[in-house]
Amino acid sequence: MPLEAIWNKSLTIIEKKVGENAFELWFKPIKLSQLKDQSAVIEIPNRFFKDWVEDYYPTLINDTMEEIVGHPITVKFKIAEKEDSEVKRIDARLEGRKQRLASKGIYLNPKYTFSNFITGQSNQFAHAAAMAVAESLGKAYNPLFIYGGVGLGKTHLITAIGNKVADKRQDFNILYVSSEQFTNEVVSAVRHGKTEELKGKYRNLDLLLVDDVQFIENKTATQEELFHTLNTLYEKQKQIVLSSDRPPKEIKNITDRLRSRFSMGLIADIQPPEIELRMAIIQKKAATERIQLSDEVVNFLASRVKSNIRELEGSLIRLGAQSSLTSEPIDVSMAKNILKDIISEVDRPITIEQIQKSAAEFYGIKYQEMKSKKRTKEIAIPRQVAMYISKQLTGSSLSDIGKNFGGKDHATVIYACKQIEGKREKDEEFNRKVESLIKRIQG
Ligand code: ADP
Ligand code: MG
């Protein structure tokens, strides 16, 4: 098959996978410039494209091309534009470090370090805990369990622990694994009768980092293996660090003893970033990527892209890419235009229905029950919380809110709000839950 045909075919598949928007912006300008045996060279307009594609779809081009040619392929990026020499130097340094660690069997993303992790109120606690663990392995908190929503820095933080330890202790065995990969290894070890090898790999470590541990829900054999692994490491005073999108007690389908093992050290959460942190991250990232931004644009981004740091960085990279392609400076109107698919969502006012849906999902009840007359505690409290949040976040009148909750009157809404306010004051745990629900709804 000629080069062009292979690439066109790949693009068609890629477009289906990523959607039209991302495709037009990021993949269309990419060309396949060489394909020899198992290695392909992809020509990409500038390093923003490379960054973005590597962050968001690290294996997509590879997987797609392999699918088409039917054998393994290694993809290399070639950047068409002349690169900034400083950026090049940093890239080369990171790559060198990565290779050095890889030669010792340590695979850690070199980009994720403590020195480029910016702290604010929302992640301070998790950051301090991670630092403490990296300073005194196996002694401070074991395991350290970090949880928080998507794109808030969990992978960055736990990898930073690994990188710091790797720099300090050349002789240490460090392993980063996603819980999906761990599951695959367990399954394959069982199938091929190689469980001893698996044990050898995981039980002789100084530091084990398990990312996104919530994926082992419902996987009995994996849970069993993980439990014994953690126990062995713990008894040898070897450090364990786990990340998850939720706290141990909300990981439902795992064994009690594994859940309690998760909870035995320190549990630290990462909350969505506050505005000051969002601004600081934009400024720092813009400086390292050499993107010129006015204060106005920094403010605009920080106030519009709220929920997730990955998205914040993605927005910035998009702007960098656009500005470098057109040679136009970045201003607010460019930002509005380029980021409209992200920002319009944020701009839309919050509706009562949306609050009801989120609250129902949050408390594990049915959406219809928000409008029902049932008075059991399991339903009445989530319903009152949803009324209370509706009063806080929408401009609706009390009687409108009541109507939306199955035809209740405004007095019922007032009563609900009073109840929830009182409960928030008295009950710290309840208060935290309501707060995190509100944040989730605000997205
Ligand atoms: P998660 O694992 O929680 O989904 P990641 O660790 O992958 O999130 O973070 C998403 C992106 O945001 C990464 O590029 C990461 O470097 C960046 N990031 C997250 N938190 C911070 C922070 N506090 N300072 C700098 N960059 C951050
Ligand atoms: Mg992650």
Tab-separated table of C-alpha atoms and ligand atoms in Angstrom:
chain	number	residue	atom	x	y	z
A	1	MET	CA	0.000	0.000	0.000
A	2	PRO	CA	1.421	3.443	-0.853
A	3	LEU	CA	2.243	5.811	1.965
A	4	GLU	CA	-0.543	8.186	1.179
A	5	ALA	CA	-3.173	5.465	1.135
A	6	ILE	CA	-2.059	4.136	4.491
A	7	TRP	CA	-2.148	7.575	5.999
A	8	ASN	CA	-5.533	8.477	4.536
A	9	LYS	CA	-6.952	5.282	5.888
A	10	SER	CA	-5.454	6.005	9.275
A	11	LEU	CA	-6.927	9.473	9.286
A	12	THR	CA	-10.396	8.164	8.564
A	13	ILE	CA	-10.172	5.824	11.538
A	14	ILE	CA	-8.687	8.504	13.749
A	15	GLU	CA	-11.457	10.921	12.895
A	16	LYS	CA	-14.042	8.363	13.971
A	17	LYS	CA	-12.233	7.860	17.246
A	18	VAL	CA	-11.582	11.462	18.263
A	19	GLY	CA	-14.528	13.301	16.740
A	20	GLU	CA	-14.579	15.999	14.114
A	21	ASN	CA	-13.444	18.939	16.236
A	22	ALA	CA	-10.277	17.419	17.620
A	23	PHE	CA	-9.575	15.849	14.267
A	24	GLU	CA	-9.742	19.091	12.295
A	25	LEU	CA	-7.582	20.906	14.765
A	26	TRP	CA	-4.927	18.359	15.635
A	27	PHE	CA	-4.751	15.481	13.208
A	28	LYS	CA	-5.523	16.974	9.843
A	29	PRO	CA	-2.273	18.990	9.726
A	30	ILE	CA	-0.216	15.851	10.391
A	31	LYS	CA	1.553	13.965	7.584
A	32	LEU	CA	3.130	10.558	7.336
A	33	SER	CA	6.525	11.200	5.795
A	34	GLN	CA	8.205	7.827	6.050
A	35	LEU	CA	7.357	4.201	6.691
A	36	LYS	CA	10.098	1.656	6.624
A	37	ASP	CA	9.628	-1.826	8.052
A	38	GLN	CA	8.555	-1.195	11.601
A	39	SER	CA	9.261	2.472	11.942
A	40	ALA	CA	7.177	5.419	10.881
A	41	VAL	CA	8.008	9.091	10.843
A	42	ILE	CA	5.171	11.503	11.373
A	43	GLU	CA	5.585	15.111	10.408
A	44	ILE	CA	3.893	17.499	12.744
A	45	PRO	CA	3.695	21.322	12.368
A	46	ASN	CA	5.187	22.263	15.740
A	47	ARG	CA	5.818	20.969	19.226
A	48	PHE	CA	2.385	22.030	20.530
A	49	PHE	CA	0.907	19.375	18.308
A	50	LYS	CA	3.354	16.822	19.559
A	51	ASP	CA	2.620	17.717	23.195
A	52	TRP	CA	-1.077	17.644	22.691
A	53	VAL	CA	-1.244	14.408	20.767
A	54	GLU	CA	1.126	12.706	23.196
A	55	ASP	CA	-0.852	13.863	26.213
A	56	TYR	CA	-4.315	13.127	24.959
A	57	TYR	CA	-3.879	10.240	22.548
A	58	PRO	CA	-0.488	8.739	23.318
A	59	THR	CA	-1.055	5.480	21.461
A	60	LEU	CA	-3.719	6.410	18.940
A	61	ILE	CA	-1.560	6.963	15.845
A	62	ASN	CA	0.488	3.917	16.657
A	63	ASP	CA	-2.455	1.628	17.260
A	64	THR	CA	-4.304	2.837	14.187
A	65	MET	CA	-1.359	2.317	11.852
A	66	GLU	CA	-0.655	-1.107	13.284
A	67	GLU	CA	-4.257	-2.006	12.674
A	68	ILE	CA	-3.852	-1.080	9.021
A	69	VAL	CA	-0.459	-2.547	8.198
A	70	GLY	CA	-0.902	-5.546	10.462
A	71	HIS	CA	2.437	-5.466	12.274
A	72	PRO	CA	4.021	-3.540	15.159
A	73	ILE	CA	5.175	-0.027	14.387
A	74	THR	CA	7.176	2.552	16.272
A	75	VAL	CA	6.102	6.078	15.545
A	76	LYS	CA	8.513	8.989	15.721
A	77	PHE	CA	7.533	12.618	15.480
A	78	LYS	CA	9.393	15.045	13.306
A	79	ILE	CA	8.714	18.672	13.973
A	80	ALA	CA	8.548	20.759	10.822
A	81	GLU	CA	9.208	24.070	12.496
A	82	LYS	CA	12.598	25.113	13.791
A	83	GLU	CA	12.611	24.531	17.508
A	84	ASP	CA	13.447	26.929	20.284
A	85	SER	CA	16.890	25.873	21.499
A	86	GLU	CA	16.018	26.199	25.177
A	87	VAL	CA	12.945	24.021	24.777
A	88	LYS	CA	15.030	21.548	22.811
A	89	ARG	CA	17.599	21.418	25.582
A	90	ILE	CA	14.949	20.691	28.210
A	91	ASP	CA	13.374	18.018	26.017
A	92	ALA	CA	16.743	16.376	25.501
A	93	ARG	CA	17.449	16.421	29.208
A	94	LEU	CA	14.123	14.835	30.056
A	95	GLU	CA	14.588	12.223	27.368
A	96	GLY	CA	18.066	11.402	28.674
A	97	ARG	CA	16.793	10.993	32.175
A	98	LYS	CA	13.970	8.801	30.971
A	99	GLN	CA	16.415	6.533	29.121
A	100	ARG	CA	18.730	6.342	32.106
A	101	LEU	CA	15.928	5.194	34.395
A	102	ALA	CA	14.549	2.840	31.754
A	103	SER	CA	17.889	1.087	31.571
A	104	LYS	CA	17.366	0.198	35.218
A	105	GLY	CA	13.862	-0.993	34.548
A	106	ILE	CA	12.213	2.122	35.969
A	107	TYR	CA	9.551	3.648	33.764
A	108	LEU	CA	8.395	7.017	35.007
A	109	ASN	CA	7.186	10.006	33.060
A	110	PRO	CA	10.088	12.472	33.518
A	111	LYS	CA	7.751	15.438	33.075
A	112	TYR	CA	5.989	14.826	36.368
A	113	THR	CA	8.138	16.162	39.179
A	114	PHE	CA	7.624	18.047	42.426
A	115	SER	CA	9.426	21.044	41.024
A	116	ASN	CA	6.747	21.653	38.431
A	117	PHE	CA	3.793	20.745	40.610
A	118	ILE	CA	2.150	23.966	41.702
A	119	THR	CA	0.350	24.019	44.988
A	120	GLY	CA	-2.680	25.851	46.277
A	121	GLN	CA	-5.349	25.268	48.851
A	122	SER	CA	-6.987	22.479	46.891
A	123	ASN	CA	-3.930	20.226	46.593
A	124	GLN	CA	-1.700	21.358	49.451
A	125	PHE	CA	-2.484	18.483	51.720
A	126	ALA	CA	-1.905	15.791	49.109
A	127	HIS	CA	1.302	17.523	48.040
A	128	ALA	CA	2.632	17.698	51.605
A	129	ALA	CA	1.799	14.050	52.168
A	130	ALA	CA	3.525	13.041	48.936
A	131	MET	CA	6.638	15.028	49.871
A	132	ALA	CA	6.710	13.460	53.323
A	133	VAL	CA	6.488	10.000	51.810
A	134	ALA	CA	9.255	10.702	49.295
A	135	GLU	CA	11.452	11.967	52.139
A	136	SER	CA	11.021	8.986	54.382
A	137	LEU	CA	9.995	5.987	52.406
A	138	GLY	CA	7.970	3.374	54.260
A	139	LYS	CA	8.048	5.373	57.445
A	140	ALA	CA	5.794	8.392	57.146
A	141	TYR	CA	2.473	7.120	55.854
A	142	ASN	CA	1.991	3.692	54.456
A	143	PRO	CA	0.108	3.319	52.239
A	144	LEU	CA	-0.455	6.832	51.019
A	145	PHE	CA	-3.806	6.959	49.279
A	146	ILE	CA	-4.460	9.992	47.070
A	147	TYR	CA	-7.856	10.554	45.558
A	148	GLY	CA	-9.538	13.223	43.437
A	149	GLY	CA	-11.381	13.877	40.170
A	150	VAL	CA	-10.081	13.492	36.632
A	151	GLY	CA	-7.237	15.720	35.544
A	152	LEU	CA	-6.457	17.134	38.981
A	153	GLY	CA	-2.874	15.917	39.254
A	154	LYS	CA	-2.989	12.470	40.846
A	155	THR	CA	-0.749	10.816	38.286
A	156	HIS	CA	1.579	13.796	38.353
A	157	LEU	CA	1.906	13.698	42.115
A	158	ILE	CA	2.473	9.992	42.562
A	159	THR	CA	4.949	9.951	39.675
A	160	ALA	CA	6.764	12.871	41.323
A	161	ILE	CA	7.315	10.677	44.374
A	162	GLY	CA	8.861	8.054	42.107
A	163	ASN	CA	11.078	10.568	40.316
A	164	LYS	CA	12.309	12.087	43.535
A	165	VAL	CA	13.160	8.730	45.043
A	166	ALA	CA	14.831	7.587	41.816
A	167	ASP	CA	17.104	10.634	41.917
A	168	LYS	CA	18.030	10.112	45.537
A	169	ARG	CA	18.425	6.358	45.623
A	170	GLN	CA	19.974	4.839	42.523
A	171	ASP	CA	19.722	1.350	44.005
A	172	PHE	CA	16.003	1.387	44.688
A	173	ASN	CA	13.438	-0.694	42.895
A	174	ILE	CA	10.577	1.528	41.865
A	175	LEU	CA	7.514	0.521	39.943
A	176	TYR	CA	4.678	2.619	38.586
A	177	VAL	CA	1.688	0.682	37.326
A	178	SER	CA	-1.877	1.566	36.419
A	179	SER	CA	-4.363	-0.771	37.993
A	180	GLU	CA	-5.498	-1.755	34.500
A	181	GLN	CA	-2.029	-2.882	33.606
A	182	PHE	CA	-1.741	-4.694	36.906
A	183	THR	CA	-4.997	-6.485	36.148
A	184	ASN	CA	-3.716	-7.531	32.722
A	185	GLU	CA	-0.538	-8.872	34.255
A	186	VAL	CA	-2.445	-10.875	36.830
A	187	VAL	CA	-4.751	-12.349	34.217
A	188	SER	CA	-1.877	-13.262	31.948
A	189	ALA	CA	0.217	-14.717	34.809
A	190	VAL	CA	-2.656	-16.911	35.882
A	191	ARG	CA	-3.296	-18.064	32.332
A	192	HIS	CA	0.319	-18.927	31.643
A	193	GLY	CA	1.079	-20.333	35.082
A	194	LYS	CA	3.549	-17.573	35.854
A	195	THR	CA	2.251	-16.307	39.155
A	196	GLU	CA	5.606	-16.830	40.864
A	197	GLU	CA	7.236	-14.423	38.424
A	198	LEU	CA	4.542	-11.896	39.076
A	199	LYS	CA	5.138	-12.190	42.804
A	200	GLY	CA	8.844	-11.792	42.223
A	201	LYS	CA	8.238	-8.603	40.306
A	202	TYR	CA	5.826	-6.935	42.674
A	203	ARG	CA	6.965	-8.082	46.065
A	204	ASN	CA	10.618	-7.063	45.822
A	205	LEU	CA	10.124	-3.365	45.444
A	206	ASP	CA	11.118	-0.393	47.526
A	207	LEU	CA	8.341	1.722	46.143
A	208	LEU	CA	5.154	0.665	44.414
A	209	LEU	CA	2.912	3.268	42.794
A	210	VAL	CA	-0.513	2.037	41.724
A	211	ASP	CA	-2.507	4.528	39.679
A	212	ASP	CA	-6.304	4.610	39.365
A	213	VAL	CA	-6.881	1.736	41.716
A	214	GLN	CA	-10.673	2.060	41.396
A	215	PHE	CA	-10.482	-0.069	38.226
A	216	ILE	CA	-10.034	-3.244	40.229
A	217	GLU	CA	-13.660	-3.168	41.319
A	218	ASN	CA	-15.281	-6.525	40.595
A	219	LYS	CA	-11.956	-8.174	39.702
A	220	THR	CA	-11.559	-10.807	42.353
A	221	ALA	CA	-8.287	-12.443	41.377
A	222	THR	CA	-6.609	-9.066	40.906
A	223	GLN	CA	-7.832	-7.873	44.287
A	224	GLU	CA	-6.495	-11.000	45.902
A	225	GLU	CA	-3.091	-10.544	44.318
A	226	LEU	CA	-2.966	-6.852	45.145
A	227	PHE	CA	-3.920	-7.509	48.748
A	228	HIS	CA	-1.071	-9.959	49.253
A	229	THR	CA	1.341	-7.709	47.401
A	230	LEU	CA	0.477	-4.753	49.611
A	231	ASN	CA	0.723	-6.873	52.738
A	232	THR	CA	4.130	-8.201	51.833
A	233	LEU	CA	5.476	-4.757	51.008
A	234	TYR	CA	3.948	-3.268	54.109
A	235	GLU	CA	5.484	-5.876	56.356
A	236	LYS	CA	8.883	-5.220	54.826
A	237	GLN	CA	8.309	-1.489	55.428
A	238	LYS	CA	8.367	-0.794	51.727
A	239	GLN	CA	6.391	2.175	50.514
A	240	ILE	CA	3.041	1.877	48.773
A	241	VAL	CA	1.281	4.789	47.081
A	242	LEU	CA	-2.174	4.461	45.574
A	243	SER	CA	-4.351	6.834	43.598
A	244	SER	CA	-8.043	6.672	42.891
A	245	ASP	CA	-10.875	8.852	41.677
A	246	ARG	CA	-12.672	8.332	45.001
A	247	PRO	CA	-11.904	7.514	48.632
A	248	PRO	CA	-11.596	3.855	49.706
A	249	LYS	CA	-14.988	3.754	51.341
A	250	GLU	CA	-16.628	4.690	48.040
A	251	ILE	CA	-14.893	1.955	46.076
A	252	LYS	CA	-17.783	-0.426	46.277
A	253	ASN	CA	-17.029	-3.792	44.794
A	254	ILE	CA	-13.801	-4.724	46.486
A	255	THR	CA	-13.167	-6.964	49.452
A	256	ASP	CA	-13.369	-5.402	52.898
A	257	ARG	CA	-9.863	-6.389	53.783
A	258	LEU	CA	-8.447	-4.684	50.699
A	259	ARG	CA	-10.462	-1.566	51.432
A	260	SER	CA	-9.187	-1.500	54.956
A	261	ARG	CA	-5.630	-2.033	53.708
A	262	PHE	CA	-6.071	1.021	51.481
A	263	SER	CA	-7.195	3.050	54.482
A	264	MET	CA	-4.523	2.075	56.968
A	265	GLY	CA	-2.027	4.814	56.203
A	266	LEU	CA	-2.988	8.290	55.143
A	267	ILE	CA	-5.830	9.291	52.849
A	268	ALA	CA	-5.342	12.629	51.113
A	269	ASP	CA	-7.690	14.299	48.650
A	270	ILE	CA	-7.144	16.704	45.784
A	271	GLN	CA	-9.990	19.134	45.233
A	272	PRO	CA	-10.746	21.050	42.017
A	273	PRO	CA	-8.323	23.969	41.694
A	274	GLU	CA	-9.265	27.382	43.047
A	275	ILE	CA	-8.893	30.411	40.784
A	276	GLU	CA	-5.491	31.478	42.130
A	277	LEU	CA	-4.101	28.028	41.453
A	278	ARG	CA	-5.577	27.993	37.971
A	279	MET	CA	-3.905	31.307	37.242
A	280	ALA	CA	-0.579	30.165	38.615
A	281	ILE	CA	-0.677	26.982	36.549
A	282	ILE	CA	-1.485	28.874	33.345
A	283	GLN	CA	1.350	31.321	33.948
A	284	LYS	CA	3.893	28.644	34.706
A	285	LYS	CA	2.875	26.443	31.822
A	286	ALA	CA	2.851	29.382	29.408
A	287	ALA	CA	6.360	30.285	30.520
A	288	THR	CA	7.744	26.786	29.992
A	289	GLU	CA	6.014	26.448	26.639
A	290	ARG	CA	7.093	29.952	25.644
A	291	ILE	CA	3.581	31.127	25.006
A	292	GLN	CA	3.039	34.856	25.355
A	293	LEU	CA	-0.101	35.673	27.308
A	294	SER	CA	-1.519	38.976	28.494
A	295	ASP	CA	-2.985	39.189	32.008
A	296	GLU	CA	-6.353	39.537	30.399
A	297	VAL	CA	-6.028	36.185	28.651
A	298	VAL	CA	-4.722	34.539	31.826
A	299	ASN	CA	-7.776	35.829	33.674
A	300	PHE	CA	-10.096	34.758	30.934
A	301	LEU	CA	-8.768	31.201	30.875
A	302	ALA	CA	-8.642	30.843	34.632
A	303	SER	CA	-12.187	32.040	35.065
A	304	ARG	CA	-13.642	29.969	32.244
A	305	VAL	CA	-11.870	26.643	32.399
A	306	LYS	CA	-12.559	25.579	35.918
A	307	SER	CA	-12.906	21.975	36.650
A	308	ASN	CA	-9.791	20.301	35.491
A	309	ILE	CA	-6.130	21.067	35.107
A	310	ARG	CA	-5.655	18.828	32.114
A	311	GLU	CA	-8.278	20.820	30.263
A	312	LEU	CA	-6.664	24.053	31.353
A	313	GLU	CA	-3.327	22.947	29.947
A	314	GLY	CA	-5.011	21.605	26.832
A	315	SER	CA	-6.639	24.994	26.239
A	316	LEU	CA	-3.334	26.730	26.523
A	317	ILE	CA	-1.624	24.349	24.129
A	318	ARG	CA	-4.414	24.833	21.637
A	319	LEU	CA	-3.928	28.569	21.783
A	320	GLY	CA	-0.188	28.139	21.419
A	321	ALA	CA	-0.704	25.963	18.370
A	322	GLN	CA	-3.114	28.386	16.772
A	323	SER	CA	-0.923	31.376	17.448
A	324	SER	CA	2.162	29.667	16.062
A	325	LEU	CA	0.339	28.584	12.905
A	326	THR	CA	-1.137	31.992	12.183
A	327	SER	CA	1.670	34.091	13.742
A	328	GLU	CA	-0.995	36.095	15.511
A	329	PRO	CA	-0.740	37.018	19.178
A	330	ILE	CA	-3.172	35.383	21.562
A	331	ASP	CA	-5.982	37.636	22.716
A	332	VAL	CA	-9.327	37.089	24.384
A	333	SER	CA	-11.257	36.931	21.148
A	334	MET	CA	-8.934	34.255	19.763
A	335	ALA	CA	-9.342	32.359	23.019
A	336	LYS	CA	-13.118	32.629	22.845
A	337	ASN	CA	-13.132	31.413	19.301
A	338	ILE	CA	-10.664	28.533	19.633
A	339	LEU	CA	-12.063	27.287	22.911
A	340	LYS	CA	-15.725	27.641	22.154
A	341	ASP	CA	-16.476	23.960	22.546
A	342	ILE	CA	-15.043	23.950	26.065
A	343	ILE	CA	-16.182	27.351	27.153
A	344	SER	CA	-19.748	27.433	25.921
A	345	GLU	CA	-20.472	24.560	28.240
A	346	VAL	CA	-19.080	26.437	31.176
A	347	ASP	CA	-20.980	29.548	30.250
A	348	ARG	CA	-24.378	27.935	30.112
A	349	PRO	CA	-26.462	28.642	33.235
A	350	ILE	CA	-27.025	25.739	35.575
A	351	THR	CA	-30.539	24.267	35.455
A	352	ILE	CA	-32.620	22.636	38.164
A	353	GLU	CA	-32.801	19.468	36.100
A	354	GLN	CA	-29.036	19.320	35.891
A	355	ILE	CA	-28.798	19.704	39.676
A	356	GLN	CA	-31.368	16.974	40.212
A	357	LYS	CA	-29.507	14.617	37.929
A	358	SER	CA	-26.135	15.254	39.512
A	359	ALA	CA	-27.532	14.983	43.038
A	360	ALA	CA	-29.354	11.748	42.198
A	361	GLU	CA	-26.200	10.271	40.759
A	362	PHE	CA	-24.136	11.525	43.682
A	363	TYR	CA	-26.405	9.901	46.261
A	364	GLY	CA	-27.143	6.815	44.201
A	365	ILE	CA	-30.882	7.324	43.849
A	366	LYS	CA	-33.053	7.549	40.744
A	367	TYR	CA	-33.580	10.884	39.029
A	368	GLN	CA	-37.368	10.346	39.176
A	369	GLU	CA	-37.168	10.068	42.920
A	370	MET	CA	-36.196	13.733	43.058
A	371	LYS	CA	-39.773	14.466	42.063
A	372	SER	CA	-41.476	11.778	44.126
A	373	LYS	CA	-43.317	12.134	47.407
A	374	LYS	CA	-41.333	9.426	49.174
A	375	ARG	CA	-40.156	10.498	52.581
A	376	THR	CA	-37.593	7.881	53.453
A	377	LYS	CA	-34.336	9.395	54.588
A	378	GLU	CA	-32.399	7.939	51.655
A	379	ILE	CA	-34.501	9.975	49.277
A	380	ALA	CA	-35.722	12.944	51.299
A	381	ILE	CA	-32.238	14.199	52.159
A	382	PRO	CA	-30.806	14.112	48.613
A	383	ARG	CA	-33.992	15.825	47.475
A	384	GLN	CA	-33.621	18.551	50.072
A	385	VAL	CA	-29.983	18.974	49.141
A	386	ALA	CA	-30.954	19.371	45.487
A	387	MET	CA	-33.565	22.006	46.402
A	388	TYR	CA	-31.031	23.820	48.504
A	389	ILE	CA	-28.439	23.806	45.715
A	390	SER	CA	-31.076	24.916	43.207
A	391	LYS	CA	-31.734	27.937	45.377
A	392	GLN	CA	-28.011	28.657	45.576
A	393	LEU	CA	-27.041	28.164	41.965
A	394	THR	CA	-30.019	28.985	39.781
A	395	GLY	CA	-31.934	32.223	39.601
A	396	SER	CA	-35.227	30.346	40.006
A	397	SER	CA	-37.872	31.460	42.479
A	398	LEU	CA	-38.774	29.260	45.441
A	399	SER	CA	-42.092	28.293	43.938
A	400	ASP	CA	-40.447	27.413	40.612
A	401	ILE	CA	-38.012	25.205	42.420
A	402	GLY	CA	-40.871	23.541	44.302
A	403	LYS	CA	-42.755	22.877	41.063
A	404	ASN	CA	-39.735	21.161	39.576
A	405	PHE	CA	-39.565	18.793	42.522
A	406	GLY	CA	-42.916	17.152	41.844
A	407	GLY	CA	-45.231	20.063	42.575
A	408	LYS	CA	-44.145	21.143	46.026
A	409	ASP	CA	-44.881	24.610	47.352
A	410	HIS	CA	-42.442	27.332	48.258
A	411	ALA	CA	-42.734	26.613	52.000
A	412	THR	CA	-41.392	23.122	51.402
A	413	VAL	CA	-38.382	24.597	49.639
A	414	ILE	CA	-37.734	27.045	52.480
A	415	TYR	CA	-38.001	24.215	54.963
A	416	ALA	CA	-35.573	22.093	52.932
A	417	CYS	CA	-33.045	24.922	52.749
A	418	LYS	CA	-33.222	25.505	56.512
A	419	GLN	CA	-32.772	21.808	57.191
A	420	ILE	CA	-29.719	21.557	54.968
A	421	GLU	CA	-28.157	24.759	56.302
A	422	GLY	CA	-28.539	23.443	59.845
A	423	LYS	CA	-27.104	20.075	58.941
A	424	ARG	CA	-24.146	21.647	57.161
A	425	GLU	CA	-23.277	23.575	60.299
A	426	LYS	CA	-23.555	20.610	62.621
A	427	ASP	CA	-22.203	17.770	60.547
A	428	GLU	CA	-18.710	18.232	59.099
A	429	GLU	CA	-18.846	15.112	56.915
A	430	PHE	CA	-22.233	16.078	55.504
A	431	ASN	CA	-20.991	19.583	54.853
A	432	ARG	CA	-18.020	18.289	52.883
A	433	LYS	CA	-20.244	16.109	50.762
A	434	VAL	CA	-22.576	18.961	49.892
A	435	GLU	CA	-19.609	21.123	49.058
A	436	SER	CA	-18.121	18.561	46.730
A	437	LEU	CA	-21.501	18.039	45.060
A	438	ILE	CA	-21.795	21.782	44.475
A	439	LYS	CA	-18.329	21.874	42.986
A	440	ARG	CA	-19.175	18.974	40.751
A	441	ILE	CA	-22.309	20.705	39.493
A	442	GLN	CA	-20.425	23.910	38.848
A	443	GLY	CA	-18.126	21.728	36.805
B	1	ADP	P1	-5.096	12.842	37.057
B	1	ADP	O1	-4.147	11.709	37.152
B	1	ADP	O2	-5.612	13.285	38.409
B	1	ADP	O3	-6.211	12.608	36.102
B	1	ADP	P2	-2.841	14.233	35.928
B	1	ADP	O4	-1.853	13.979	37.000
B	1	ADP	O5	-2.737	13.420	34.698
B	1	ADP	O6	-4.337	14.125	36.518
B	1	ADP	O7	-2.806	15.791	35.587
B	1	ADP	C1	-3.329	16.324	34.397
B	1	ADP	C2	-2.405	17.383	33.849
B	1	ADP	O8	-2.404	18.508	34.704
B	1	ADP	C3	-0.961	16.921	33.774
B	1	ADP	O9	-0.377	17.427	32.611
B	1	ADP	C4	-0.316	17.522	35.003
B	1	ADP	O10	1.050	17.801	34.809
B	1	ADP	C5	-1.097	18.793	35.176
B	1	ADP	N1	-1.206	19.180	36.584
B	1	ADP	C6	-2.090	18.718	37.487
B	1	ADP	N2	-1.933	19.302	38.680
B	1	ADP	C7	-0.918	20.182	38.531
B	1	ADP	C8	-0.263	21.109	39.412
B	1	ADP	N3	-0.663	21.248	40.674
B	1	ADP	N4	0.754	21.837	38.912
B	1	ADP	C9	1.133	21.714	37.626
B	1	ADP	N5	0.562	20.868	36.749
B	1	ADP	C10	-0.450	20.103	37.183
B	2	MG	MG	-4.169	9.897	36.190
